[in-house]
Amino acid sequence: MPSRQSWLATLVLAASLAAGVADAAEEPDRYSLGVFAGHRFGGELNDAGTGSGLELDEEPSAGLILGLRADARSFYELYYSRQSTRTVAAGPVSAGTLFDLDVHYLHLGGLVEYPRGALRAFFAAGIGLSYFDPAGPGLRSETRFSGNLGAGLRVPLGESLALRTELRALGSLFDSTSLIFCSGGGCSIEVAGDLLTQWELTLSLEARF
């Protein structure tokens, strides 16, 4: 038969677990999940070999944002965004599409909110990696360090849902005069710049729970 001490220990453990569950239930909005659609524009590098520019077409983007509350006004966030676009050679004489290109961003960062009544303005930032995946025979993908800065507005739709709109600047680092998208027969571009900058305007549906 269990001793009195074991029963007492069991009751204390059960009470502690119940208190923990109650505290978790009373803590609102610990996590967030947002799914967004947007439009990404900008992005240009100079080709040192030809003197022409390499531009990325404006195209739609999509992604998601996972959040974990840090305190009453801020969240840690994992940000992922994908765009399917094309590279265009733009020079003084000629211009034309070179190849299709998928551009991915995966960043770890966060946001800080500034409540204004029911609305919540916020600033966001993150660092991580960008992945450039070209479509073409023998073309090689590129992974680069990157970061983002953004600002936006969160509009509540109820206790747990909200619309979130924001504008972010996305920057990817390239070594000056580095060779990118190399294939077996050579390299497509000799970069003469250090930074590829894109802008992304998004609208997302966000749930907090």
Short mmCIF file of N, CA and C in Angstrom, two decimals, residues 7-182:
data_model
loop_
_atom_site.label_atom_id
_atom_site.label_comp_id
_atom_site.label_asym_id
_atom_site.label_seq_id
_atom_site.Cartn_x
_atom_site.Cartn_y
_atom_site.Cartn_z
N TRP A 7 1.50 9.47 -1.15
CA TRP A 7 0.25 10.12 -1.51
C TRP A 7 0.40 11.63 -1.49
N LEU A 8 1.11 12.14 -0.47
CA LEU A 8 1.30 13.58 -0.37
C LEU A 8 2.12 14.10 -1.54
N ALA A 9 3.17 13.36 -1.92
CA ALA A 9 3.99 13.77 -3.06
C ALA A 9 3.17 13.78 -4.35
N THR A 10 2.29 12.78 -4.50
CA THR A 10 1.43 12.71 -5.68
C THR A 10 0.49 13.90 -5.76
N LEU A 11 -0.10 14.26 -4.60
CA LEU A 11 -1.01 15.40 -4.57
C LEU A 11 -0.28 16.70 -4.89
N VAL A 12 0.92 16.88 -4.35
CA VAL A 12 1.70 18.08 -4.63
C VAL A 12 2.04 18.17 -6.11
N LEU A 13 2.44 17.02 -6.72
CA LEU A 13 2.76 17.00 -8.14
C LEU A 13 1.54 17.32 -8.99
N ALA A 14 0.40 16.74 -8.64
CA ALA A 14 -0.83 17.00 -9.40
C ALA A 14 -1.22 18.47 -9.30
N ALA A 15 -1.07 19.05 -8.10
CA ALA A 15 -1.41 20.46 -7.92
C ALA A 15 -0.48 21.35 -8.74
N SER A 16 0.79 20.99 -8.79
CA SER A 16 1.75 21.78 -9.56
C SER A 16 1.44 21.72 -11.04
N LEU A 17 1.11 20.53 -11.55
CA LEU A 17 0.75 20.39 -12.97
C LEU A 17 -0.51 21.16 -13.29
N ALA A 18 -1.50 21.10 -12.40
CA ALA A 18 -2.74 21.84 -12.63
C ALA A 18 -2.49 23.34 -12.66
N ALA A 19 -1.62 23.81 -11.77
CA ALA A 19 -1.30 25.24 -11.75
C ALA A 19 -0.59 25.65 -13.02
N GLY A 20 0.31 24.79 -13.53
CA GLY A 20 1.00 25.09 -14.77
C GLY A 20 0.06 25.17 -15.95
N VAL A 21 -0.88 24.23 -16.02
CA VAL A 21 -1.88 24.25 -17.10
C VAL A 21 -2.73 25.51 -17.02
N ALA A 22 -3.12 25.88 -15.80
CA ALA A 22 -3.94 27.09 -15.63
C ALA A 22 -3.18 28.33 -16.05
N ASP A 23 -1.90 28.42 -15.67
CA ASP A 23 -1.11 29.58 -16.08
C ASP A 23 -0.98 29.65 -17.58
N ALA A 24 -0.74 28.50 -18.26
CA ALA A 24 -0.62 28.49 -19.72
C ALA A 24 -1.92 28.91 -20.38
N ALA A 25 -3.05 28.50 -19.78
CA ALA A 25 -4.34 28.86 -20.36
C ALA A 25 -4.61 30.36 -20.21
N GLU A 26 -4.09 30.97 -19.11
CA GLU A 26 -4.35 32.38 -18.90
C GLU A 26 -3.41 33.27 -19.70
N GLU A 27 -2.31 32.69 -20.24
CA GLU A 27 -1.35 33.50 -21.00
C GLU A 27 -1.80 33.57 -22.46
N PRO A 28 -2.29 34.74 -22.94
CA PRO A 28 -2.84 34.83 -24.30
C PRO A 28 -1.75 35.04 -25.34
N ASP A 29 -2.05 34.68 -26.54
CA ASP A 29 -1.22 35.05 -27.69
C ASP A 29 0.25 34.66 -27.53
N ARG A 30 0.51 33.45 -27.08
CA ARG A 30 1.90 33.06 -26.92
C ARG A 30 2.57 32.79 -28.26
N TYR A 31 1.79 32.26 -29.22
CA TYR A 31 2.32 31.93 -30.53
C TYR A 31 1.54 32.70 -31.60
N SER A 32 2.16 32.82 -32.77
CA SER A 32 1.48 33.43 -33.92
C SER A 32 1.85 32.68 -35.19
N LEU A 33 0.92 32.67 -36.12
CA LEU A 33 1.14 32.07 -37.43
C LEU A 33 0.47 32.95 -38.46
N GLY A 34 1.26 33.44 -39.41
CA GLY A 34 0.74 34.28 -40.47
C GLY A 34 1.09 33.72 -41.83
N VAL A 35 0.13 33.72 -42.74
CA VAL A 35 0.33 33.30 -44.13
C VAL A 35 0.08 34.52 -45.01
N PHE A 36 1.04 34.84 -45.89
CA PHE A 36 0.91 36.08 -46.64
C PHE A 36 1.07 35.89 -48.14
N ALA A 37 0.51 36.83 -48.85
CA ALA A 37 0.73 37.00 -50.29
C ALA A 37 1.20 38.42 -50.49
N GLY A 38 2.05 38.62 -51.48
CA GLY A 38 2.58 39.96 -51.67
C GLY A 38 3.12 40.18 -53.06
N HIS A 39 3.85 41.27 -53.19
CA HIS A 39 4.48 41.62 -54.46
C HIS A 39 5.90 42.09 -54.15
N ARG A 40 6.87 41.48 -54.82
CA ARG A 40 8.27 41.82 -54.59
C ARG A 40 8.83 42.51 -55.82
N PHE A 41 9.55 43.60 -55.60
CA PHE A 41 10.09 44.37 -56.72
C PHE A 41 11.51 44.84 -56.37
N GLY A 42 12.21 45.30 -57.41
CA GLY A 42 13.59 45.70 -57.22
C GLY A 42 14.53 44.51 -57.33
N GLY A 43 15.80 44.79 -57.25
CA GLY A 43 16.82 43.76 -57.35
C GLY A 43 17.65 43.93 -58.61
N GLU A 44 18.88 44.39 -58.44
CA GLU A 44 19.75 44.62 -59.61
C GLU A 44 21.21 44.44 -59.21
N LEU A 45 21.95 43.77 -60.08
CA LEU A 45 23.40 43.63 -59.95
C LEU A 45 24.04 44.02 -61.27
N ASN A 46 25.28 44.45 -61.21
CA ASN A 46 26.01 44.80 -62.43
C ASN A 46 26.89 43.65 -62.87
N ASP A 47 26.86 43.36 -64.17
CA ASP A 47 27.72 42.33 -64.75
C ASP A 47 29.03 42.98 -65.18
N ALA A 48 30.10 42.66 -64.44
CA ALA A 48 31.39 43.27 -64.73
C ALA A 48 31.93 42.84 -66.10
N GLY A 49 31.50 41.68 -66.58
CA GLY A 49 32.00 41.18 -67.86
C GLY A 49 31.44 41.90 -69.06
N THR A 50 30.15 42.27 -69.00
CA THR A 50 29.49 42.89 -70.15
C THR A 50 29.18 44.36 -69.93
N GLY A 51 29.21 44.82 -68.70
CA GLY A 51 28.85 46.20 -68.41
C GLY A 51 27.36 46.43 -68.31
N SER A 52 26.53 45.42 -68.53
CA SER A 52 25.09 45.56 -68.45
C SER A 52 24.61 45.23 -67.04
N GLY A 53 23.38 45.57 -66.76
CA GLY A 53 22.80 45.26 -65.46
C GLY A 53 22.00 43.97 -65.50
N LEU A 54 21.97 43.29 -64.38
CA LEU A 54 21.12 42.12 -64.21
C LEU A 54 19.98 42.52 -63.30
N GLU A 55 18.76 42.56 -63.85
CA GLU A 55 17.60 42.98 -63.08
C GLU A 55 16.67 41.80 -62.86
N LEU A 56 15.97 41.83 -61.72
CA LEU A 56 14.94 40.84 -61.41
C LEU A 56 13.58 41.46 -61.68
N ASP A 57 12.75 40.74 -62.43
CA ASP A 57 11.40 41.24 -62.73
C ASP A 57 10.55 41.35 -61.47
N GLU A 58 9.63 42.30 -61.46
CA GLU A 58 8.64 42.39 -60.40
C GLU A 58 7.66 41.23 -60.55
N GLU A 59 7.46 40.49 -59.46
CA GLU A 59 6.57 39.34 -59.50
C GLU A 59 5.93 39.14 -58.12
N PRO A 60 4.80 38.39 -58.05
CA PRO A 60 4.19 38.09 -56.75
C PRO A 60 5.11 37.24 -55.89
N SER A 61 4.86 37.29 -54.59
CA SER A 61 5.58 36.47 -53.63
C SER A 61 4.58 35.89 -52.64
N ALA A 62 5.03 34.91 -51.88
CA ALA A 62 4.17 34.28 -50.87
C ALA A 62 5.06 33.68 -49.80
N GLY A 63 4.50 33.49 -48.60
CA GLY A 63 5.29 32.91 -47.54
C GLY A 63 4.52 32.82 -46.25
N LEU A 64 5.25 32.61 -45.16
CA LEU A 64 4.63 32.52 -43.84
C LEU A 64 5.58 33.07 -42.78
N ILE A 65 5.00 33.42 -41.64
CA ILE A 65 5.74 33.95 -40.50
C ILE A 65 5.29 33.23 -39.25
N LEU A 66 6.22 32.59 -38.55
CA LEU A 66 5.95 31.93 -37.28
C LEU A 66 6.49 32.79 -36.15
N GLY A 67 5.69 32.99 -35.09
CA GLY A 67 6.11 33.86 -34.02
C GLY A 67 6.01 33.20 -32.65
N LEU A 68 6.88 33.64 -31.74
CA LEU A 68 6.87 33.23 -30.34
C LEU A 68 6.99 34.48 -29.50
N ARG A 69 6.03 34.69 -28.58
CA ARG A 69 6.02 35.93 -27.81
C ARG A 69 7.26 36.04 -26.94
N ALA A 70 7.90 37.22 -26.97
CA ALA A 70 9.05 37.51 -26.12
C ALA A 70 8.63 38.28 -24.87
N ASP A 71 7.74 39.25 -25.04
CA ASP A 71 7.17 39.99 -23.91
C ASP A 71 5.86 40.61 -24.36
N ALA A 72 5.35 41.57 -23.60
CA ALA A 72 4.02 42.10 -23.88
C ALA A 72 3.93 42.81 -25.22
N ARG A 73 5.05 43.30 -25.74
CA ARG A 73 5.01 44.09 -26.98
C ARG A 73 5.83 43.49 -28.12
N SER A 74 6.46 42.36 -27.94
CA SER A 74 7.35 41.87 -28.98
C SER A 74 7.26 40.36 -29.17
N PHE A 75 7.62 39.92 -30.38
CA PHE A 75 7.65 38.51 -30.76
C PHE A 75 8.99 38.19 -31.40
N TYR A 76 9.51 36.99 -31.13
CA TYR A 76 10.53 36.41 -31.99
C TYR A 76 9.83 35.84 -33.22
N GLU A 77 10.47 35.95 -34.40
CA GLU A 77 9.79 35.48 -35.60
C GLU A 77 10.74 34.73 -36.54
N LEU A 78 10.17 33.73 -37.20
CA LEU A 78 10.83 33.03 -38.29
C LEU A 78 10.07 33.39 -39.56
N TYR A 79 10.79 34.00 -40.50
CA TYR A 79 10.17 34.57 -41.72
C TYR A 79 10.66 33.81 -42.94
N TYR A 80 9.70 33.36 -43.77
CA TYR A 80 10.06 32.69 -45.03
C TYR A 80 9.25 33.30 -46.16
N SER A 81 9.93 33.61 -47.27
CA SER A 81 9.26 34.19 -48.43
C SER A 81 9.86 33.62 -49.71
N ARG A 82 9.01 33.39 -50.70
CA ARG A 82 9.44 32.82 -51.99
C ARG A 82 8.86 33.62 -53.14
N GLN A 83 9.67 33.81 -54.16
CA GLN A 83 9.25 34.50 -55.38
C GLN A 83 9.80 33.77 -56.59
N SER A 84 8.96 33.59 -57.60
CA SER A 84 9.40 33.07 -58.91
C SER A 84 9.47 34.25 -59.86
N THR A 85 10.66 34.50 -60.40
CA THR A 85 10.85 35.66 -61.25
C THR A 85 11.73 35.31 -62.44
N ARG A 86 12.20 36.33 -63.15
CA ARG A 86 13.10 36.15 -64.28
C ARG A 86 14.23 37.16 -64.18
N THR A 87 15.39 36.78 -64.68
CA THR A 87 16.50 37.72 -64.75
C THR A 87 16.51 38.35 -66.14
N VAL A 88 16.74 39.65 -66.16
CA VAL A 88 16.73 40.41 -67.41
C VAL A 88 18.04 41.17 -67.54
N ALA A 89 18.70 41.02 -68.68
CA ALA A 89 19.90 41.80 -68.97
C ALA A 89 19.48 43.14 -69.55
N ALA A 90 19.81 44.21 -68.86
CA ALA A 90 19.41 45.55 -69.30
C ALA A 90 20.67 46.37 -69.54
N GLY A 91 20.98 46.58 -70.80
CA GLY A 91 22.16 47.37 -71.16
C GLY A 91 21.79 48.56 -71.99
N PRO A 92 22.76 49.37 -72.38
CA PRO A 92 22.48 50.57 -73.18
C PRO A 92 21.99 50.26 -74.58
N VAL A 93 22.29 49.04 -75.07
CA VAL A 93 21.91 48.71 -76.44
C VAL A 93 20.78 47.69 -76.49
N SER A 94 20.86 46.65 -75.69
CA SER A 94 19.89 45.57 -75.79
C SER A 94 19.43 45.13 -74.40
N ALA A 95 18.30 44.45 -74.40
CA ALA A 95 17.75 43.89 -73.17
C ALA A 95 17.04 42.60 -73.50
N GLY A 96 17.04 41.68 -72.58
CA GLY A 96 16.35 40.42 -72.84
C GLY A 96 16.40 39.53 -71.63
N THR A 97 15.44 38.58 -71.59
CA THR A 97 15.37 37.62 -70.50
C THR A 97 16.51 36.63 -70.60
N LEU A 98 17.18 36.39 -69.48
CA LEU A 98 18.27 35.43 -69.44
C LEU A 98 17.80 34.05 -69.00
N PHE A 99 17.20 33.99 -67.79
CA PHE A 99 16.70 32.70 -67.29
C PHE A 99 15.72 32.97 -66.15
N ASP A 100 14.88 31.95 -65.88
CA ASP A 100 13.96 32.03 -64.74
C ASP A 100 14.73 31.82 -63.45
N LEU A 101 14.21 32.40 -62.37
CA LEU A 101 14.93 32.35 -61.10
C LEU A 101 13.94 32.35 -59.94
N ASP A 102 14.08 31.39 -59.03
CA ASP A 102 13.32 31.39 -57.79
C ASP A 102 14.21 31.98 -56.68
N VAL A 103 13.64 32.91 -55.92
CA VAL A 103 14.38 33.58 -54.85
C VAL A 103 13.68 33.30 -53.52
N HIS A 104 14.41 32.71 -52.59
CA HIS A 104 13.87 32.36 -51.28
C HIS A 104 14.62 33.13 -50.19
N TYR A 105 13.87 33.56 -49.17
CA TYR A 105 14.46 34.17 -47.98
C TYR A 105 14.01 33.40 -46.74
N LEU A 106 14.96 33.09 -45.86
CA LEU A 106 14.65 32.47 -44.57
C LEU A 106 15.41 33.25 -43.50
N HIS A 107 14.66 33.96 -42.65
CA HIS A 107 15.27 34.87 -41.67
C HIS A 107 14.73 34.62 -40.27
N LEU A 108 15.59 34.78 -39.30
CA LEU A 108 15.21 34.73 -37.89
C LEU A 108 15.35 36.13 -37.32
N GLY A 109 14.29 36.60 -36.68
CA GLY A 109 14.33 37.96 -36.14
C GLY A 109 13.16 38.19 -35.22
N GLY A 110 12.52 39.34 -35.36
CA GLY A 110 11.39 39.64 -34.50
C GLY A 110 10.75 40.97 -34.83
N LEU A 111 9.74 41.32 -34.04
CA LEU A 111 9.06 42.59 -34.21
C LEU A 111 8.74 43.19 -32.86
N VAL A 112 8.57 44.50 -32.86
CA VAL A 112 8.15 45.25 -31.68
C VAL A 112 6.90 46.04 -32.06
N GLU A 113 5.85 45.90 -31.26
CA GLU A 113 4.57 46.55 -31.55
C GLU A 113 4.42 47.85 -30.77
N TYR A 114 3.66 48.77 -31.39
CA TYR A 114 3.34 50.05 -30.76
C TYR A 114 1.83 50.24 -30.87
N PRO A 115 1.07 49.85 -29.83
CA PRO A 115 -0.40 49.92 -29.90
C PRO A 115 -0.90 51.34 -30.07
N ARG A 116 -1.89 51.47 -30.93
CA ARG A 116 -2.60 52.73 -31.12
C ARG A 116 -4.09 52.41 -31.11
N GLY A 117 -4.66 52.30 -29.90
CA GLY A 117 -6.03 51.83 -29.80
C GLY A 117 -6.10 50.37 -30.17
N ALA A 118 -7.05 50.03 -31.06
CA ALA A 118 -7.16 48.64 -31.50
C ALA A 118 -6.07 48.27 -32.50
N LEU A 119 -5.52 49.27 -33.18
CA LEU A 119 -4.49 49.01 -34.18
C LEU A 119 -3.13 48.87 -33.52
N ARG A 120 -2.23 48.14 -34.20
CA ARG A 120 -0.88 47.95 -33.68
C ARG A 120 0.12 48.18 -34.81
N ALA A 121 0.81 49.29 -34.75
CA ALA A 121 1.93 49.51 -35.66
C ALA A 121 3.12 48.71 -35.15
N PHE A 122 4.02 48.32 -36.06
CA PHE A 122 5.17 47.53 -35.63
C PHE A 122 6.36 47.77 -36.54
N PHE A 123 7.53 47.48 -35.99
CA PHE A 123 8.77 47.44 -36.74
C PHE A 123 9.34 46.03 -36.65
N ALA A 124 9.89 45.53 -37.76
CA ALA A 124 10.39 44.16 -37.80
C ALA A 124 11.79 44.14 -38.42
N ALA A 125 12.54 43.11 -38.08
CA ALA A 125 13.88 42.93 -38.65
C ALA A 125 14.26 41.46 -38.53
N GLY A 126 15.22 41.03 -39.35
CA GLY A 126 15.68 39.66 -39.29
C GLY A 126 16.95 39.47 -40.09
N ILE A 127 17.68 38.41 -39.78
CA ILE A 127 18.86 38.02 -40.54
C ILE A 127 18.80 36.54 -40.83
N GLY A 128 19.48 36.13 -41.90
CA GLY A 128 19.48 34.72 -42.26
C GLY A 128 20.12 34.50 -43.61
N LEU A 129 19.43 33.71 -44.44
CA LEU A 129 19.97 33.31 -45.73
C LEU A 129 18.99 33.60 -46.85
N SER A 130 19.53 33.87 -48.02
CA SER A 130 18.74 33.91 -49.25
C SER A 130 19.27 32.83 -50.19
N TYR A 131 18.35 32.25 -50.94
CA TYR A 131 18.69 31.14 -51.83
C TYR A 131 18.19 31.46 -53.23
N PHE A 132 19.09 31.51 -54.19
CA PHE A 132 18.77 31.85 -55.58
C PHE A 132 18.89 30.58 -56.41
N ASP A 133 17.77 30.17 -56.99
CA ASP A 133 17.71 28.89 -57.70
C ASP A 133 17.37 29.15 -59.18
N PRO A 134 18.37 29.19 -60.06
CA PRO A 134 18.12 29.48 -61.49
C PRO A 134 17.64 28.23 -62.24
N ALA A 135 16.84 28.46 -63.25
CA ALA A 135 16.36 27.38 -64.12
C ALA A 135 17.10 27.48 -65.44
N GLY A 136 17.97 26.52 -65.70
CA GLY A 136 18.72 26.51 -66.95
C GLY A 136 19.73 25.39 -66.93
N PRO A 137 20.11 24.90 -68.09
CA PRO A 137 21.05 23.78 -68.16
C PRO A 137 22.37 24.09 -67.46
N GLY A 138 22.67 23.34 -66.41
CA GLY A 138 23.96 23.46 -65.74
C GLY A 138 24.13 24.66 -64.83
N LEU A 139 23.12 25.52 -64.69
CA LEU A 139 23.25 26.69 -63.83
C LEU A 139 23.23 26.26 -62.37
N ARG A 140 24.06 26.89 -61.57
CA ARG A 140 24.21 26.51 -60.18
C ARG A 140 23.47 27.48 -59.28
N SER A 141 22.84 26.97 -58.23
CA SER A 141 22.17 27.82 -57.26
C SER A 141 23.18 28.54 -56.38
N GLU A 142 22.73 29.62 -55.75
CA GLU A 142 23.59 30.43 -54.89
C GLU A 142 22.89 30.65 -53.55
N THR A 143 23.63 30.52 -52.45
CA THR A 143 23.14 30.82 -51.11
C THR A 143 23.96 31.97 -50.54
N ARG A 144 23.28 33.01 -50.04
CA ARG A 144 23.95 34.21 -49.56
C ARG A 144 23.39 34.63 -48.20
N PHE A 145 24.23 35.31 -47.41
CA PHE A 145 23.74 35.92 -46.19
C PHE A 145 22.84 37.10 -46.55
N SER A 146 21.79 37.29 -45.76
CA SER A 146 20.85 38.36 -46.07
C SER A 146 20.15 38.82 -44.80
N GLY A 147 19.43 39.91 -44.94
CA GLY A 147 18.68 40.47 -43.82
C GLY A 147 17.49 41.26 -44.31
N ASN A 148 16.64 41.68 -43.38
CA ASN A 148 15.48 42.48 -43.75
C ASN A 148 15.16 43.49 -42.67
N LEU A 149 14.54 44.58 -43.09
CA LEU A 149 13.98 45.60 -42.20
C LEU A 149 12.59 45.93 -42.71
N GLY A 150 11.65 46.10 -41.80
CA GLY A 150 10.30 46.37 -42.24
C GLY A 150 9.46 47.10 -41.22
N ALA A 151 8.31 47.57 -41.67
CA ALA A 151 7.34 48.24 -40.81
C ALA A 151 5.95 47.92 -41.33
N GLY A 152 4.97 47.93 -40.43
CA GLY A 152 3.63 47.59 -40.87
C GLY A 152 2.58 47.92 -39.85
N LEU A 153 1.39 47.39 -40.11
CA LEU A 153 0.23 47.65 -39.28
C LEU A 153 -0.57 46.36 -39.13
N ARG A 154 -0.99 46.07 -37.90
CA ARG A 154 -1.81 44.90 -37.60
C ARG A 154 -3.21 45.37 -37.24
N VAL A 155 -4.21 44.85 -37.96
CA VAL A 155 -5.62 45.25 -37.77
C VAL A 155 -6.40 44.05 -37.24
N PRO A 156 -6.84 44.06 -35.98
CA PRO A 156 -7.56 42.92 -35.40
C PRO A 156 -8.88 42.64 -36.12
N LEU A 157 -9.17 41.35 -36.28
CA LEU A 157 -10.45 40.90 -36.82
C LEU A 157 -11.29 40.19 -35.77
N GLY A 158 -10.74 40.02 -34.60
CA GLY A 158 -11.38 39.31 -33.50
C GLY A 158 -10.37 39.08 -32.40
N GLU A 159 -10.66 38.12 -31.52
CA GLU A 159 -9.77 37.87 -30.40
C GLU A 159 -8.44 37.27 -30.84
N SER A 160 -8.44 36.47 -31.89
CA SER A 160 -7.21 35.76 -32.26
C SER A 160 -6.77 35.99 -33.69
N LEU A 161 -7.61 36.57 -34.55
CA LEU A 161 -7.27 36.78 -35.95
C LEU A 161 -7.02 38.26 -36.23
N ALA A 162 -6.14 38.51 -37.21
CA ALA A 162 -5.86 39.88 -37.61
C ALA A 162 -5.36 39.90 -39.04
N LEU A 163 -5.57 41.04 -39.69
CA LEU A 163 -4.91 41.32 -40.96
C LEU A 163 -3.63 42.08 -40.67
N ARG A 164 -2.58 41.73 -41.39
CA ARG A 164 -1.27 42.36 -41.17
C ARG A 164 -0.70 42.77 -42.51
N THR A 165 -0.42 44.05 -42.66
CA THR A 165 0.18 44.54 -43.88
C THR A 165 1.52 45.17 -43.55
N GLU A 166 2.52 44.96 -44.41
CA GLU A 166 3.86 45.47 -44.12
C GLU A 166 4.68 45.64 -45.38
N LEU A 167 5.71 46.46 -45.27
CA LEU A 167 6.68 46.66 -46.32
C LEU A 167 8.06 46.32 -45.76
N ARG A 168 8.79 45.45 -46.48
CA ARG A 168 10.12 45.04 -46.03
C ARG A 168 11.15 45.30 -47.12
N ALA A 169 12.34 45.70 -46.68
CA ALA A 169 13.50 45.76 -47.54
C ALA A 169 14.34 44.52 -47.29
N LEU A 170 14.68 43.81 -48.37
CA LEU A 170 15.41 42.55 -48.29
C LEU A 170 16.75 42.72 -49.00
N GLY A 171 17.83 42.49 -48.28
CA GLY A 171 19.15 42.68 -48.87
C GLY A 171 20.00 41.41 -48.79
N SER A 172 20.64 41.04 -49.91
CA SER A 172 21.52 39.87 -49.98
C SER A 172 22.93 40.32 -50.31
N LEU A 173 23.90 39.79 -49.59
CA LEU A 173 25.30 40.20 -49.74
C LEU A 173 26.00 39.37 -50.81
N PHE A 174 26.70 40.07 -51.71
CA PHE A 174 27.55 39.43 -52.72
C PHE A 174 28.94 40.02 -52.63
N ASP A 175 29.95 39.17 -52.76
CA ASP A 175 31.32 39.69 -52.79
C ASP A 175 31.54 40.44 -54.10
N SER A 176 32.18 41.57 -54.02
CA SER A 176 32.47 42.34 -55.22
C SER A 176 33.34 41.54 -56.18
N THR A 177 32.99 41.58 -57.46
CA THR A 177 33.67 40.85 -58.55
C THR A 177 33.66 39.34 -58.34
N SER A 178 32.63 38.81 -57.67
CA SER A 178 32.50 37.36 -57.54
C SER A 178 31.75 36.80 -58.74
N LEU A 179 31.93 35.51 -59.01
CA LEU A 179 31.26 34.82 -60.10
C LEU A 179 30.05 34.08 -59.55
N ILE A 180 28.90 34.23 -60.19
CA ILE A 180 27.68 33.59 -59.71
C ILE A 180 27.00 32.82 -60.84
N PHE A 181 26.14 31.88 -60.44
CA PHE A 181 25.38 31.03 -61.36
C PHE A 181 26.31 30.31 -62.34
N CYS A 182 27.42 29.79 -61.84
CA CYS A 182 28.38 29.11 -62.70
C CYS A 182 27.82 27.78 -63.19
#
